[in-house]
C-alpha cells in the first residue's frame, strides 16, 4: 500500500512538472519575449540575446543551463536531483516547440478584430472596440501570473529552478553572502540587460514588476491560500482560556510555565496555531475571558502535523 501511494505521489509530481514546464514556455515565448522583457534567469537573458542576435530562445537557454548544471554539480555536489534535470529538458523542449510553431508573436496585441478590419477593408474602428490592444502593464501582469504558476508547480513537484540560481549558490558557498541577496543581484543584472540592449527604461521596470507578481503567485501555489497564525497568550486565567480554545473553538494547543522578567512572577502561557477566522473569534472573546491577557500573534508560513498539512514523506 505504501509503495502504491508513493507511486501515485511520484506520478502526480511528474504531472505537475510537465504542466509547470509547459506553462513556463508559454509565458516566455508568448508574453515575455514579444514585449522585450527579461525577468531574470537564463531564459530572461536568452530573450535579450534572441532579439539582439536572432537565434532560438531554447538554444540560447540550453547552452547556458547545461554548463551551469554541470558546474553546479561539480562545485556544490549532486543536489539538484533528477527532477531538476527533467524540468530543464522539458522547458527546453516546450520552448523550442512553441517558438517553432507559434513564432514570437504576442498574445496581447491588436487582436482578431483588428485583423478582420484590415482583411475586409473596413473603416478603422477605435482601440476600445479591439479584442486586445498592445498593453505593457496587462501583459506584465498576465506573464507574472503564468510564470508564478509555472515555477510554483515545478517547486511543488520537488524540482528546483536551477539556471542562473546556480550562480548565486556558488557565490554563496565562497562569500557567505545571503542567498536571497545574491539571487536578487543576479536577476537584477539580467533584468538590466534590457536597458542596455534596447535603451528603454520601462523594460527593466516592467520586468521587476513581473518578478514581484511571479513571487507572490509562487507563494500561493507552494504554501496555499490558507493563512495561519501562531498565538502566544500569557494569562492568569489559564483554565478559562484553555476551555474556550478546546470546547468552543475545537482546537488544541500547548501550555508553558514562565517567569516574568520584571517582577519574577510565575505565569502560564498558551501556545496555539489558528487560521484567520479562528483568530478573529479568539480575539473577540479574549477580552471577556481575561482583559489583562498579553497576546503575541505571529504569521506562520507553513504548519505541518495533526490537524494541518501532513508531514512530507521520504
Coordinates of C-alpha atoms in Angstrom, one line a residue:
X1 CA 0.0 0.0 0.0
X2 CA 2.9 2.3 0.9
X3 CA 4.6 1.7 -2.5
X4 CA 1.3 2.3 -4.3
X5 CA 0.8 5.6 -2.6
X6 CA 4.4 6.6 -3.3
X7 CA 4.0 5.7 -7.0
X8 CA 0.8 7.8 -7.1
X9 CA 2.6 10.7 -5.4
X10 CA 5.5 10.5 -7.8
X11 CA 3.2 10.3 -10.8
X12 CA 1.4 13.4 -9.6
X13 CA 4.7 15.2 -9.0
X14 CA 5.8 14.5 -12.6
X15 CA 2.4 15.7 -13.9
X16 CA 3.0 18.9 -12.1
X17 CA 6.5 19.1 -13.5
X18 CA 5.2 18.7 -17.1
X19 CA 2.4 21.2 -16.7
X20 CA 4.7 23.7 -15.0
X21 CA 7.3 23.4 -17.7
X22 CA 4.7 23.9 -20.4
X23 CA 3.3 27.0 -18.7
X24 CA 6.8 28.4 -18.3
X25 CA 7.4 28.0 -22.1
X26 CA 4.0 29.6 -22.9
X27 CA 4.7 32.6 -20.6
X28 CA 8.2 33.1 -22.0
X29 CA 7.5 32.8 -25.8
X30 CA 4.1 34.3 -26.0
X31 CA 4.2 37.0 -23.3
X32 CA 7.7 37.8 -22.1
X33 CA 9.8 37.7 -25.3
X34 CA 7.4 39.8 -27.6
X35 CA 7.4 42.7 -25.1
X36 CA 11.3 42.5 -24.7
X37 CA 11.1 41.7 -21.0
X38 CA 13.8 39.8 -19.1
X39 CA 12.6 38.7 -15.6
X40 CA 15.9 37.1 -14.5
X41 CA 17.1 33.6 -15.1
X42 CA 18.8 32.0 -18.2
X43 CA 15.6 32.4 -20.2
X44 CA 15.4 36.1 -19.4
X45 CA 18.9 36.5 -20.8
X46 CA 18.0 34.3 -23.7
X47 CA 15.1 36.6 -24.6
X48 CA 17.5 39.6 -24.8
X49 CA 20.0 37.6 -26.9
X50 CA 17.3 36.3 -29.2
X51 CA 16.2 39.8 -30.0
X52 CA 19.7 41.2 -30.5
X53 CA 21.2 38.3 -32.3
X54 CA 18.3 36.2 -33.7
X55 CA 18.6 32.5 -32.6
X56 CA 16.0 30.4 -30.9
X57 CA 15.4 31.2 -27.2
X58 CA 15.6 27.5 -26.4
X59 CA 19.1 27.2 -27.9
X60 CA 20.5 30.1 -26.0
X61 CA 18.9 28.8 -22.7
X62 CA 20.1 25.2 -23.0
X63 CA 23.6 26.4 -23.9
X64 CA 23.6 28.2 -20.5
X65 CA 21.6 25.6 -18.5
X66 CA 23.7 22.6 -19.2
X67 CA 27.1 24.1 -18.3
X68 CA 25.5 25.6 -15.2
X69 CA 24.1 22.3 -14.1
X70 CA 27.5 20.6 -14.7
X71 CA 29.5 23.3 -12.9
X72 CA 26.9 23.4 -10.1
X73 CA 27.1 19.6 -9.6
X74 CA 30.9 19.8 -9.6
X75 CA 31.1 22.7 -7.1
X76 CA 28.0 22.1 -4.9
X77 CA 27.6 18.3 -5.3
X78 CA 24.7 16.3 -6.7
X79 CA 22.0 18.4 -5.0
X80 CA 19.8 19.3 -8.0
X81 CA 18.2 15.9 -8.5
X82 CA 16.6 14.1 -11.4
X83 CA 13.5 16.3 -11.5
X84 CA 15.6 19.5 -12.0
X85 CA 17.3 17.8 -15.0
X86 CA 13.9 16.7 -16.3
X87 CA 12.5 20.1 -15.8
X88 CA 15.4 21.7 -17.7
X89 CA 14.9 19.3 -20.6
X90 CA 11.1 19.8 -20.7
X91 CA 11.2 23.6 -20.6
X92 CA 13.8 23.5 -23.5
X93 CA 11.6 21.1 -25.5
X94 CA 8.3 23.0 -24.9
X95 CA 10.0 26.4 -25.6
X96 CA 11.5 25.0 -28.9
X97 CA 8.1 23.6 -29.9
X98 CA 6.2 26.8 -29.2
X99 CA 8.7 29.2 -30.8
X100 CA 8.9 26.9 -33.9
X101 CA 5.1 26.6 -34.3
X102 CA 3.9 30.0 -32.9
X103 CA 6.9 32.2 -33.5
X104 CA 7.4 35.3 -31.3
X105 CA 4.0 36.9 -31.9
X106 CA 2.5 38.5 -28.8
X107 CA -0.9 37.2 -27.5
X108 CA -1.8 40.7 -26.2
X109 CA -1.8 42.7 -29.4
X110 CA -4.5 44.4 -31.6
X111 CA -6.2 41.1 -32.0
X112 CA -8.8 39.4 -34.1
X113 CA -11.0 42.4 -34.5
X114 CA -8.1 44.5 -36.0
X115 CA -7.2 41.6 -38.3
X116 CA -10.8 41.4 -39.5
X117 CA -10.9 45.1 -40.1
X118 CA -7.7 45.0 -42.3
X119 CA -8.8 41.9 -44.2
X120 CA -12.2 43.4 -45.2
X121 CA -11.0 47.0 -45.8
X122 CA -13.5 48.3 -43.2
X123 CA -13.1 51.8 -41.7
X124 CA -10.6 51.6 -38.8
X125 CA -12.6 51.3 -35.5
X126 CA -11.3 52.7 -32.2
X127 CA -9.0 50.7 -30.0
X128 CA -11.7 50.5 -27.4
X129 CA -13.5 48.0 -29.7
X130 CA -10.5 45.8 -30.1
X131 CA -10.3 42.3 -28.7
X132 CA -6.8 43.2 -27.4
X133 CA -4.6 46.3 -27.7
X134 CA -0.8 46.4 -27.0
X135 CA -0.6 46.9 -23.3
X136 CA 2.7 46.6 -21.3
X137 CA 1.1 46.5 -17.9
X138 CA -1.6 43.9 -18.8
X139 CA 1.0 41.8 -20.5
X140 CA 3.3 42.1 -17.4
X141 CA 0.5 41.0 -15.0
X142 CA -0.5 38.0 -17.2
X143 CA 3.1 37.0 -17.7
X144 CA 3.8 37.3 -14.0
X145 CA 0.8 35.1 -13.1
X146 CA 1.8 32.4 -15.8
X147 CA 5.4 32.4 -14.6
X148 CA 4.3 32.2 -11.0
X149 CA 2.0 29.2 -11.7
X150 CA 4.7 27.5 -13.7
X151 CA 7.5 27.8 -11.2
X152 CA 5.2 27.2 -8.3
X153 CA 4.1 23.9 -9.9
X154 CA 7.8 23.0 -10.6
X155 CA 8.7 23.7 -7.0
X156 CA 5.6 21.6 -5.8
X157 CA 6.9 18.7 -7.9
X158 CA 10.1 18.7 -5.9
X159 CA 12.4 20.2 -8.6
X160 CA 14.5 23.3 -8.2
X161 CA 14.7 26.2 -10.6
X162 CA 18.4 25.6 -11.4
X163 CA 19.5 28.0 -14.2
X164 CA 21.0 31.3 -13.0
X165 CA 20.2 30.4 -9.4
X166 CA 23.2 28.0 -9.5
X167 CA 25.5 31.1 -10.0
X168 CA 24.0 32.5 -6.7
X169 CA 24.5 29.2 -4.9
X170 CA 28.2 29.0 -6.0
X171 CA 28.9 32.6 -4.9
X172 CA 27.1 32.0 -1.7
X173 CA 29.3 29.0 -0.9
X174 CA 32.5 31.1 -1.1
X175 CA 31.3 34.5 0.1
X176 CA 28.6 33.6 2.7
X177 CA 26.5 36.5 1.3
X178 CA 22.8 35.8 1.8
X179 CA 21.4 33.5 -1.0
X180 CA 18.3 35.7 -1.3
X181 CA 20.5 38.8 -1.8
X182 CA 22.6 37.0 -4.4
X183 CA 19.6 35.8 -6.3
X184 CA 18.2 39.3 -6.3
X185 CA 21.5 40.7 -7.6
X186 CA 21.9 38.1 -10.3
X187 CA 18.3 38.5 -11.6
X188 CA 18.6 42.3 -11.4
X189 CA 21.7 42.2 -13.6
X190 CA 19.9 40.1 -16.1
X191 CA 16.9 42.5 -15.9
X192 CA 19.1 45.5 -16.6
X193 CA 20.4 44.0 -19.8
X194 CA 17.1 45.1 -21.4
X195 CA 18.0 48.7 -20.7
X196 CA 21.5 48.2 -22.2
X197 CA 20.2 46.4 -25.2
X198 CA 17.0 48.4 -26.0
X199 CA 17.6 51.7 -24.3
X200 CA 14.2 51.8 -22.8
X201 CA 13.9 52.4 -19.0
X202 CA 10.4 50.9 -18.9
X203 CA 11.6 47.4 -19.8
X204 CA 13.6 46.7 -16.6
X205 CA 10.8 48.4 -14.6
X206 CA 8.1 46.1 -16.1
X207 CA 10.5 43.1 -15.7
X208 CA 10.8 43.9 -11.9
X209 CA 7.0 44.2 -11.6
X210 CA 6.7 40.8 -13.3
X211 CA 9.2 39.3 -10.8
X212 CA 7.2 40.6 -7.9
X213 CA 3.9 39.2 -9.2
X214 CA 5.6 35.9 -10.0
X215 CA 7.0 35.6 -6.5
X216 CA 3.6 36.2 -4.9
X217 CA 1.9 33.6 -7.1
X218 CA 4.7 31.1 -6.3
X219 CA 4.0 31.6 -2.6
X220 CA 0.3 31.0 -3.2
X221 CA 1.0 27.8 -5.1
X222 CA 3.6 26.4 -2.7
X223 CA 2.2 27.5 0.6
X224 CA -1.5 27.7 -0.3
X225 CA -4.1 30.5 0.2
X226 CA -4.9 29.5 3.8
X227 CA -3.2 31.8 6.3
X228 CA -2.2 30.5 9.8
X229 CA -1.3 32.5 12.9
X230 CA 0.7 31.3 15.8
X231 CA -0.6 32.8 19.0
X232 CA 1.1 33.1 22.4
X233 CA -1.2 34.0 25.3
X234 CA 0.1 35.0 28.8
X235 CA -2.8 34.9 31.2
X236 CA -3.7 34.4 34.9
X237 CA -7.0 32.8 33.8
X238 CA -5.4 29.8 32.1
X239 CA -8.4 27.4 32.7
X240 CA -11.0 29.8 31.2
X241 CA -8.9 30.4 28.1
X242 CA -8.0 26.8 27.8
X243 CA -11.6 25.7 28.0
X244 CA -12.7 28.2 25.3
X245 CA -10.0 27.0 22.9
X246 CA -10.7 23.3 23.4
X247 CA -14.5 23.3 23.8
X248 CA -15.7 26.4 21.8
X249 CA -13.0 26.5 19.1
X250 CA -12.3 22.8 18.9
X251 CA -8.6 23.4 18.8
X252 CA -5.6 22.0 20.7
X253 CA -2.5 23.8 22.0
X254 CA 0.3 23.7 24.5
X255 CA 0.7 25.2 27.9
X256 CA 4.1 26.6 29.2
X257 CA 5.1 27.9 32.6
X258 CA 7.1 31.1 32.6
X259 CA 8.6 33.7 34.8
X260 CA 8.1 37.4 34.3
X261 CA 11.3 39.4 33.8
X262 CA 10.2 42.5 35.8
X263 CA 8.7 41.1 39.0
X264 CA 9.7 37.5 38.7
X265 CA 6.1 36.3 39.0
X266 CA 5.2 32.8 37.8
X267 CA 2.6 32.9 35.0
X268 CA 1.3 30.4 32.5
X269 CA 1.4 30.8 28.7
X270 CA -0.7 29.1 26.0
X271 CA 0.8 28.3 22.5
X272 CA -1.8 27.7 19.8
X273 CA -1.9 27.8 16.0
X274 CA -5.1 29.1 14.3
X275 CA -6.4 30.0 10.9
X276 CA -7.6 33.6 10.3
X277 CA -11.3 33.1 11.2
X278 CA -10.4 31.3 14.5
X279 CA -8.0 34.1 15.4
X280 CA -10.8 36.7 15.0
X281 CA -13.1 34.5 17.3
X282 CA -10.3 34.2 19.9
X283 CA -9.6 37.9 19.9
X284 CA -13.2 38.9 20.2
X285 CA -13.7 36.6 23.3
X286 CA -10.4 37.0 25.0
X287 CA -11.3 40.4 26.4
X288 CA -14.2 38.8 28.2
X289 CA -12.1 35.8 29.4
X290 CA -9.1 37.8 30.6
X291 CA -8.9 41.6 30.0
X292 CA -5.3 41.6 31.4
X293 CA -4.1 38.9 29.0
X294 CA -0.9 39.5 26.9
X295 CA -1.2 38.2 23.4
X296 CA 1.5 37.9 20.7
X297 CA 0.4 36.9 17.2
X298 CA 3.0 35.6 14.7
X299 CA 2.5 35.0 11.0
X300 CA 3.1 31.3 10.2
X301 CA 4.2 30.5 6.6
X302 CA 3.7 26.7 7.0
X303 CA 2.1 24.4 9.6
X304 CA 2.5 20.7 9.4
X305 CA 1.2 17.9 11.7
X306 CA -2.1 16.7 13.2
X307 CA -5.0 18.9 12.1
X308 CA -2.9 20.7 9.5
X309 CA -0.9 19.8 6.4
X310 CA 0.6 16.2 6.5
X311 CA 4.3 15.9 7.2
X312 CA 6.3 15.1 4.0
X313 CA 7.2 11.5 3.3
X314 CA 10.8 10.5 2.5

